[in-house]
Amino acid sequence: MQILDGKALSIKIKEKLKDEITTLKKDGITPGLAVILVGEDPASQTYVNAKDRASQEVGIYSKKITLPPDTTQEALLQQIADLNADNSIHGILVQLPLPKHIDTAKVIEAIAPHKDVDGFHELNVGKLSTGSAKLIPCTPLGVMEILKEYNIDPMGLDACVLGRSNIVGKPMMNLLLNAGATVTICHSKTKNLKEKTSRADLIVVGIGKPEMLQADMIKEGAIIIDVGINRLESGKLVGDVAFTSVAPKCSYITPVPGGVGPMTIAMLLQNTLIAAKNKG
Ligand code: GUN
């Protein structure tokens, strides 16, 4: 069994991005990223602060915008319109989830597609589906980068994606499909889940249920990618995979923390650089 070290890979990618950004700055372009947080959700605050810090580390101009929980949809849309028109900003990210009184789809569609560094806008989702996307959702893109780094080619593999979110499951399905895998996507309504996971060569789990993928659900030698980040009442951080029992049975596995998480941020920075280069 080999650990897929997303943390180490993210550091390597950030070093490369730092060099590229230094070069871009000499040409007069400083990549700019705006991250908007509405409300005071502690997990979201942690993620947004990490994105802000990582941006600054690689030389991206980072604009963190924190809005109160009772911000109106209109005010948020106006904020996005201002950022769309701001030439110093190449990437816009609105941290999800948003408060219930705000229509998430409307907000995402308001972001200029060429500044949509999350890859959540319908135009970018469509392009991902046809295989022509430049801005691809960060977490599934991070998973693909990990596979590439360890020379794991999805071509012809039976892949099983657990979770059908727009942020992870659906884009993951498209990326694996475009890479030649045979993809099964499972979710909370799936019947006989174990039957599907047991025949998979590659399993990507992103459903937000602590340690739900157990050793008896996988085949010997499977490749396991854990997208989950769950904090137990004890304070311990665990993934969606029962690491201790699954690890000895698989060929490769991502740890939590230190697996997919750091790659999500590295891919956000990479997308911001892509957006900055594509400007105009
Ligand atoms: N919430 C959880 N993951 C993400 C993400 O990748 N992007 C945004 N905007 N919000 C999230």
Tab-separated table of C-alpha atoms and ligand atoms in Angstrom:
chain	number	residue	atom	x	y	z
A	1	MET	CA	0.000	0.000	0.000
A	2	GLN	CA	1.281	3.450	-0.897
A	3	ILE	CA	0.123	6.753	0.599
A	4	LEU	CA	-0.808	9.390	-1.984
A	5	ASP	CA	0.818	12.460	-0.470
A	6	GLY	CA	-1.332	15.389	-1.596
A	7	LYS	CA	0.346	17.727	0.851
A	8	ALA	CA	3.814	17.176	-0.686
A	9	LEU	CA	2.426	17.511	-4.212
A	10	SER	CA	0.603	20.726	-3.298
A	11	ILE	CA	3.875	22.241	-2.034
A	12	LYS	CA	5.612	21.272	-5.282
A	13	ILE	CA	2.809	22.821	-7.373
A	14	LYS	CA	2.774	26.003	-5.293
A	15	GLU	CA	6.543	26.423	-5.826
A	16	LYS	CA	6.003	26.137	-9.581
A	17	LEU	CA	3.109	28.612	-9.488
A	18	LYS	CA	5.199	31.059	-7.480
A	19	ASP	CA	7.868	31.068	-10.213
A	20	GLU	CA	5.278	31.482	-12.976
A	21	ILE	CA	3.610	34.349	-11.097
A	22	THR	CA	6.968	36.099	-10.645
A	23	THR	CA	7.439	35.923	-14.436
A	24	LEU	CA	3.899	37.141	-15.106
A	25	LYS	CA	4.431	40.092	-12.777
A	26	LYS	CA	7.462	41.124	-14.837
A	27	ASP	CA	5.036	41.355	-17.791
A	28	GLY	CA	2.894	43.701	-15.700
A	29	ILE	CA	0.162	41.240	-14.661
A	30	THR	CA	-0.450	40.443	-10.989
A	31	PRO	CA	-3.038	37.639	-10.717
A	32	GLY	CA	-5.876	38.745	-8.428
A	33	LEU	CA	-8.328	36.526	-6.553
A	34	ALA	CA	-11.430	37.702	-4.683
A	35	VAL	CA	-12.877	35.306	-2.118
A	36	ILE	CA	-16.297	36.158	-0.717
A	37	LEU	CA	-17.611	34.706	2.516
A	38	VAL	CA	-21.184	35.409	3.569
A	39	GLY	CA	-21.900	34.635	7.222
A	40	GLU	CA	-19.895	33.183	10.071
A	41	ASP	CA	-19.771	29.413	9.509
A	42	PRO	CA	-16.554	28.344	11.298
A	43	ALA	CA	-15.544	25.700	8.731
A	44	SER	CA	-16.056	28.168	5.865
A	45	GLN	CA	-14.037	30.788	7.752
A	46	THR	CA	-11.170	28.306	8.072
A	47	TYR	CA	-11.283	27.443	4.347
A	48	VAL	CA	-11.462	31.083	3.251
A	49	ASN	CA	-8.558	32.065	5.499
A	50	ALA	CA	-6.499	29.175	4.112
A	51	LYS	CA	-7.251	30.283	0.531
A	52	ASP	CA	-6.330	33.874	1.373
A	53	ARG	CA	-3.045	32.839	3.008
A	54	ALA	CA	-2.061	30.448	0.202
A	55	SER	CA	-2.767	33.111	-2.444
A	56	GLN	CA	-0.447	35.551	-0.742
A	57	GLU	CA	2.262	32.896	-0.363
A	58	VAL	CA	2.512	32.425	-4.137
A	59	GLY	CA	2.253	36.133	-4.950
A	60	ILE	CA	-1.412	36.365	-5.909
A	61	TYR	CA	-3.179	39.592	-4.930
A	62	SER	CA	-5.845	38.315	-2.557
A	63	LYS	CA	-8.993	40.259	-1.751
A	64	LYS	CA	-10.975	38.671	1.072
A	65	ILE	CA	-14.504	40.014	1.340
A	66	THR	CA	-16.451	39.085	4.475
A	67	LEU	CA	-20.146	39.921	4.469
A	68	PRO	CA	-22.618	39.614	7.364
A	69	PRO	CA	-25.072	36.642	7.487
A	70	ASP	CA	-28.051	38.899	6.695
A	71	THR	CA	-26.505	40.217	3.453
A	72	THR	CA	-29.235	40.451	0.813
A	73	GLN	CA	-28.992	38.574	-2.456
A	74	GLU	CA	-29.121	41.907	-4.246
A	75	ALA	CA	-26.105	43.216	-2.316
A	76	LEU	CA	-24.134	40.053	-3.046
A	77	LEU	CA	-24.987	40.220	-6.760
A	78	GLN	CA	-23.867	43.863	-6.803
A	79	GLN	CA	-20.576	42.880	-5.139
A	80	ILE	CA	-20.022	40.260	-7.858
A	81	ALA	CA	-20.882	42.756	-10.610
A	82	ASP	CA	-18.259	45.129	-9.190
A	83	LEU	CA	-15.628	42.355	-9.139
A	84	ASN	CA	-16.559	41.296	-12.693
A	85	ALA	CA	-15.737	44.856	-13.791
A	86	ASP	CA	-12.538	45.118	-11.704
A	87	ASN	CA	-9.429	44.635	-13.883
A	88	SER	CA	-7.216	43.808	-10.890
A	89	ILE	CA	-9.352	40.719	-10.165
A	90	HIS	CA	-9.010	37.642	-12.406
A	91	GLY	CA	-10.719	35.073	-10.206
A	92	ILE	CA	-13.880	35.244	-8.086
A	93	LEU	CA	-14.873	32.593	-5.566
A	94	VAL	CA	-18.010	32.676	-3.430
A	95	GLN	CA	-17.572	30.250	-0.556
A	96	LEU	CA	-20.419	27.718	-0.309
A	97	PRO	CA	-22.764	26.971	1.322
A	98	LEU	CA	-24.526	30.345	1.259
A	99	PRO	CA	-27.199	31.356	3.803
A	100	LYS	CA	-30.623	29.893	2.953
A	101	HIS	CA	-32.216	33.184	1.867
A	102	ILE	CA	-29.755	33.440	-1.040
A	103	ASP	CA	-30.277	31.590	-4.344
A	104	THR	CA	-26.910	29.857	-4.881
A	105	ALA	CA	-27.519	29.150	-8.582
A	106	LYS	CA	-28.267	32.830	-9.275
A	107	VAL	CA	-25.065	33.866	-7.515
A	108	ILE	CA	-22.893	31.384	-9.419
A	109	GLU	CA	-24.392	32.414	-12.766
A	110	ALA	CA	-23.631	36.074	-11.954
A	111	ILE	CA	-19.866	35.410	-11.927
A	112	ALA	CA	-18.220	36.179	-15.277
A	113	PRO	CA	-17.384	32.696	-16.681
A	114	HIS	CA	-13.745	33.668	-17.388
A	115	LYS	CA	-13.340	34.658	-13.704
A	116	ASP	CA	-15.111	31.559	-12.363
A	117	VAL	CA	-12.093	29.892	-10.718
A	118	ASP	CA	-14.383	27.340	-9.022
A	119	GLY	CA	-15.596	26.111	-12.427
A	120	PHE	CA	-19.175	26.102	-11.136
A	121	HIS	CA	-20.768	28.382	-13.783
A	122	GLU	CA	-23.065	26.507	-16.181
A	123	LEU	CA	-20.877	27.456	-19.152
A	124	ASN	CA	-17.807	25.919	-17.496
A	125	VAL	CA	-19.790	22.883	-16.342
A	126	GLY	CA	-20.897	22.361	-19.952
A	127	LYS	CA	-17.334	22.728	-21.219
A	128	LEU	CA	-16.142	20.190	-18.659
A	129	SER	CA	-18.730	17.785	-19.966
A	130	THR	CA	-17.487	18.175	-23.562
A	131	GLY	CA	-13.848	18.121	-22.457
A	132	SER	CA	-12.949	21.711	-23.418
A	133	ALA	CA	-12.959	23.391	-19.987
A	134	LYS	CA	-10.121	25.635	-18.862
A	135	LEU	CA	-11.544	26.317	-15.397
A	136	ILE	CA	-12.291	23.003	-13.688
A	137	PRO	CA	-13.625	22.534	-10.115
A	138	CYS	CA	-10.653	22.508	-7.751
A	139	THR	CA	-11.260	19.392	-5.662
A	140	PRO	CA	-11.817	16.892	-8.507
A	141	LEU	CA	-9.003	18.561	-10.480
A	142	GLY	CA	-6.758	18.031	-7.458
A	143	VAL	CA	-7.687	14.338	-7.470
A	144	MET	CA	-6.695	14.044	-11.140
A	145	GLU	CA	-3.352	15.745	-10.400
A	146	ILE	CA	-2.653	13.265	-7.591
A	147	LEU	CA	-3.378	10.333	-9.931
A	148	LYS	CA	-1.075	11.839	-12.582
A	149	GLU	CA	1.742	12.397	-10.073
A	150	TYR	CA	1.680	8.715	-9.102
A	151	ASN	CA	1.341	7.510	-12.728
A	152	ILE	CA	-2.138	6.118	-12.144
A	153	ASP	CA	-3.898	6.208	-15.504
A	154	PRO	CA	-7.716	6.008	-15.179
A	155	MET	CA	-7.995	4.707	-18.774
A	156	GLY	CA	-10.064	1.536	-18.743
A	157	LEU	CA	-10.387	1.402	-14.952
A	158	ASP	CA	-13.731	0.693	-13.298
A	159	ALA	CA	-14.188	3.839	-11.211
A	160	CYS	CA	-16.816	4.390	-8.558
A	161	VAL	CA	-17.611	7.922	-7.393
A	162	LEU	CA	-19.517	8.220	-4.131
A	163	GLY	CA	-21.427	11.497	-3.975
A	164	ARG	CA	-23.254	13.471	-6.655
A	165	SER	CA	-22.587	17.070	-5.605
A	166	ASN	CA	-21.908	19.798	-8.158
A	167	ILE	CA	-18.668	20.571	-6.294
A	168	VAL	CA	-17.140	17.078	-6.235
A	169	GLY	CA	-19.142	14.085	-7.489
A	170	LYS	CA	-20.442	15.301	-10.849
A	171	PRO	CA	-17.259	17.028	-12.054
A	172	MET	CA	-15.233	14.021	-10.794
A	173	MET	CA	-17.438	11.751	-12.912
A	174	ASN	CA	-16.786	13.884	-16.014
A	175	LEU	CA	-13.035	14.089	-15.459
A	176	LEU	CA	-12.694	10.333	-14.990
A	177	LEU	CA	-14.953	9.662	-17.956
A	178	ASN	CA	-12.920	12.039	-20.144
A	179	ALA	CA	-9.794	10.185	-18.977
A	180	GLY	CA	-11.226	6.880	-20.214
A	181	ALA	CA	-12.534	5.291	-17.016
A	182	THR	CA	-15.820	3.419	-16.820
A	183	VAL	CA	-17.622	5.446	-14.174
A	184	THR	CA	-20.384	4.478	-11.778
A	185	ILE	CA	-21.734	7.317	-9.651
A	186	CYS	CA	-23.376	6.372	-6.360
A	187	HIS	CA	-25.255	8.457	-3.786
A	188	SER	CA	-27.603	8.280	-0.812
A	189	LYS	CA	-30.373	6.608	-2.858
A	190	THR	CA	-28.132	3.965	-4.471
A	191	LYS	CA	-29.238	0.356	-3.923
A	192	ASN	CA	-26.652	-2.323	-3.113
A	193	LEU	CA	-23.815	0.156	-2.692
A	194	LYS	CA	-21.375	-2.522	-1.580
A	195	GLU	CA	-21.913	-4.439	-4.815
A	196	LYS	CA	-20.809	-1.355	-6.798
A	197	THR	CA	-17.844	-0.364	-4.621
A	198	SER	CA	-16.585	-3.966	-4.408
A	199	ARG	CA	-15.976	-4.213	-8.142
A	200	ALA	CA	-14.245	-0.814	-8.509
A	201	ASP	CA	-10.532	-0.431	-9.314
A	202	LEU	CA	-10.710	3.204	-8.213
A	203	ILE	CA	-13.048	4.721	-5.615
A	204	VAL	CA	-13.463	8.449	-4.973
A	205	VAL	CA	-15.516	9.225	-1.869
A	206	GLY	CA	-16.965	12.670	-1.235
A	207	ILE	CA	-20.160	12.428	0.748
A	208	GLY	CA	-19.361	13.926	4.146
A	209	LYS	CA	-20.020	10.841	6.282
A	210	PRO	CA	-17.159	10.063	8.661
A	211	GLU	CA	-15.399	6.749	7.906
A	212	MET	CA	-18.323	5.316	5.905
A	213	LEU	CA	-16.227	3.381	3.364
A	214	GLN	CA	-15.237	0.224	5.212
A	215	ALA	CA	-12.722	-2.487	4.295
A	216	ASP	CA	-15.459	-5.025	3.429
A	217	MET	CA	-16.775	-2.662	0.727
A	218	ILE	CA	-13.621	-2.635	-1.417
A	219	LYS	CA	-11.727	-5.171	-3.452
A	220	GLU	CA	-8.130	-6.117	-2.732
A	221	GLY	CA	-5.728	-3.654	-4.398
A	222	ALA	CA	-8.255	-0.889	-5.096
A	223	ILE	CA	-7.136	2.752	-5.339
A	224	ILE	CA	-8.892	4.875	-2.704
A	225	ILE	CA	-9.313	8.646	-2.859
A	226	ASP	CA	-10.887	10.300	0.182
A	227	VAL	CA	-12.369	13.752	-0.369
A	228	GLY	CA	-14.143	13.897	3.008
A	229	ILE	CA	-13.099	16.216	5.820
A	230	ASN	CA	-15.139	15.565	8.965
A	231	ARG	CA	-14.454	16.797	12.455
A	232	LEU	CA	-15.523	14.317	15.123
A	233	GLU	CA	-16.833	15.478	18.501
A	234	SER	CA	-13.442	14.523	19.933
A	235	GLY	CA	-11.935	17.178	17.650
A	236	LYS	CA	-10.201	14.551	15.485
A	237	LEU	CA	-10.235	15.149	11.715
A	238	VAL	CA	-11.277	12.088	9.701
A	239	GLY	CA	-12.215	11.405	6.094
A	240	ASP	CA	-15.127	9.494	4.563
A	241	VAL	CA	-12.909	6.388	4.492
A	242	ALA	CA	-12.195	4.184	7.528
A	243	PHE	CA	-8.464	4.622	6.934
A	244	THR	CA	-7.064	2.157	9.477
A	245	SER	CA	-9.013	-0.828	8.165
A	246	VAL	CA	-9.085	0.128	4.464
A	247	ALA	CA	-5.394	1.074	4.050
A	248	PRO	CA	-3.902	-2.453	4.372
A	249	LYS	CA	-6.311	-3.787	1.728
A	250	CYS	CA	-5.759	-1.188	-1.008
A	251	SER	CA	-2.901	-0.351	-3.383
A	252	TYR	CA	-2.985	3.437	-2.940
A	253	ILE	CA	-4.843	5.696	-0.516
A	254	THR	CA	-5.040	9.405	0.299
A	255	PRO	CA	-4.766	10.313	3.996
A	256	VAL	CA	-6.948	12.851	5.820
A	257	PRO	CA	-5.548	15.364	6.523
A	258	GLY	CA	-2.750	15.731	3.972
A	259	GLY	CA	-4.400	14.144	0.941
A	260	VAL	CA	-6.938	15.863	-1.309
A	261	GLY	CA	-7.498	18.928	0.962
A	262	PRO	CA	-4.214	20.743	0.243
A	263	MET	CA	-4.610	19.968	-3.470
A	264	THR	CA	-7.960	21.808	-3.602
A	265	ILE	CA	-6.225	25.024	-2.604
A	266	ALA	CA	-3.279	24.454	-4.958
A	267	MET	CA	-5.743	24.006	-7.848
A	268	LEU	CA	-7.558	27.224	-6.909
A	269	LEU	CA	-4.264	29.090	-7.204
A	270	GLN	CA	-3.546	27.341	-10.505
A	271	ASN	CA	-6.997	28.291	-11.820
A	272	THR	CA	-6.400	31.908	-10.790
A	273	LEU	CA	-3.179	31.924	-12.799
A	274	ILE	CA	-4.985	30.396	-15.804
A	275	ALA	CA	-7.699	33.063	-15.512
A	276	ALA	CA	-5.060	35.817	-15.291
A	277	LYS	CA	-3.274	34.539	-18.414
A	278	ASN	CA	-6.529	34.259	-20.362
A	279	LYS	CA	-7.692	37.731	-19.582
A	280	GLY	CA	-9.177	39.738	-22.421
B	1	GUN	N1	-17.380	24.748	-0.248
B	1	GUN	C1	-16.809	23.530	-0.155
B	1	GUN	N2	-15.944	23.325	-1.187
B	1	GUN	C2	-15.982	24.451	-1.925
B	1	GUN	C3	-15.296	24.848	-3.114
B	1	GUN	O1	-14.500	24.111	-3.718
B	1	GUN	N3	-15.583	26.092	-3.569
B	1	GUN	C4	-16.480	26.917	-2.948
B	1	GUN	N4	-16.712	28.109	-3.489
B	1	GUN	N5	-17.133	26.572	-1.854
B	1	GUN	C5	-16.871	25.351	-1.350
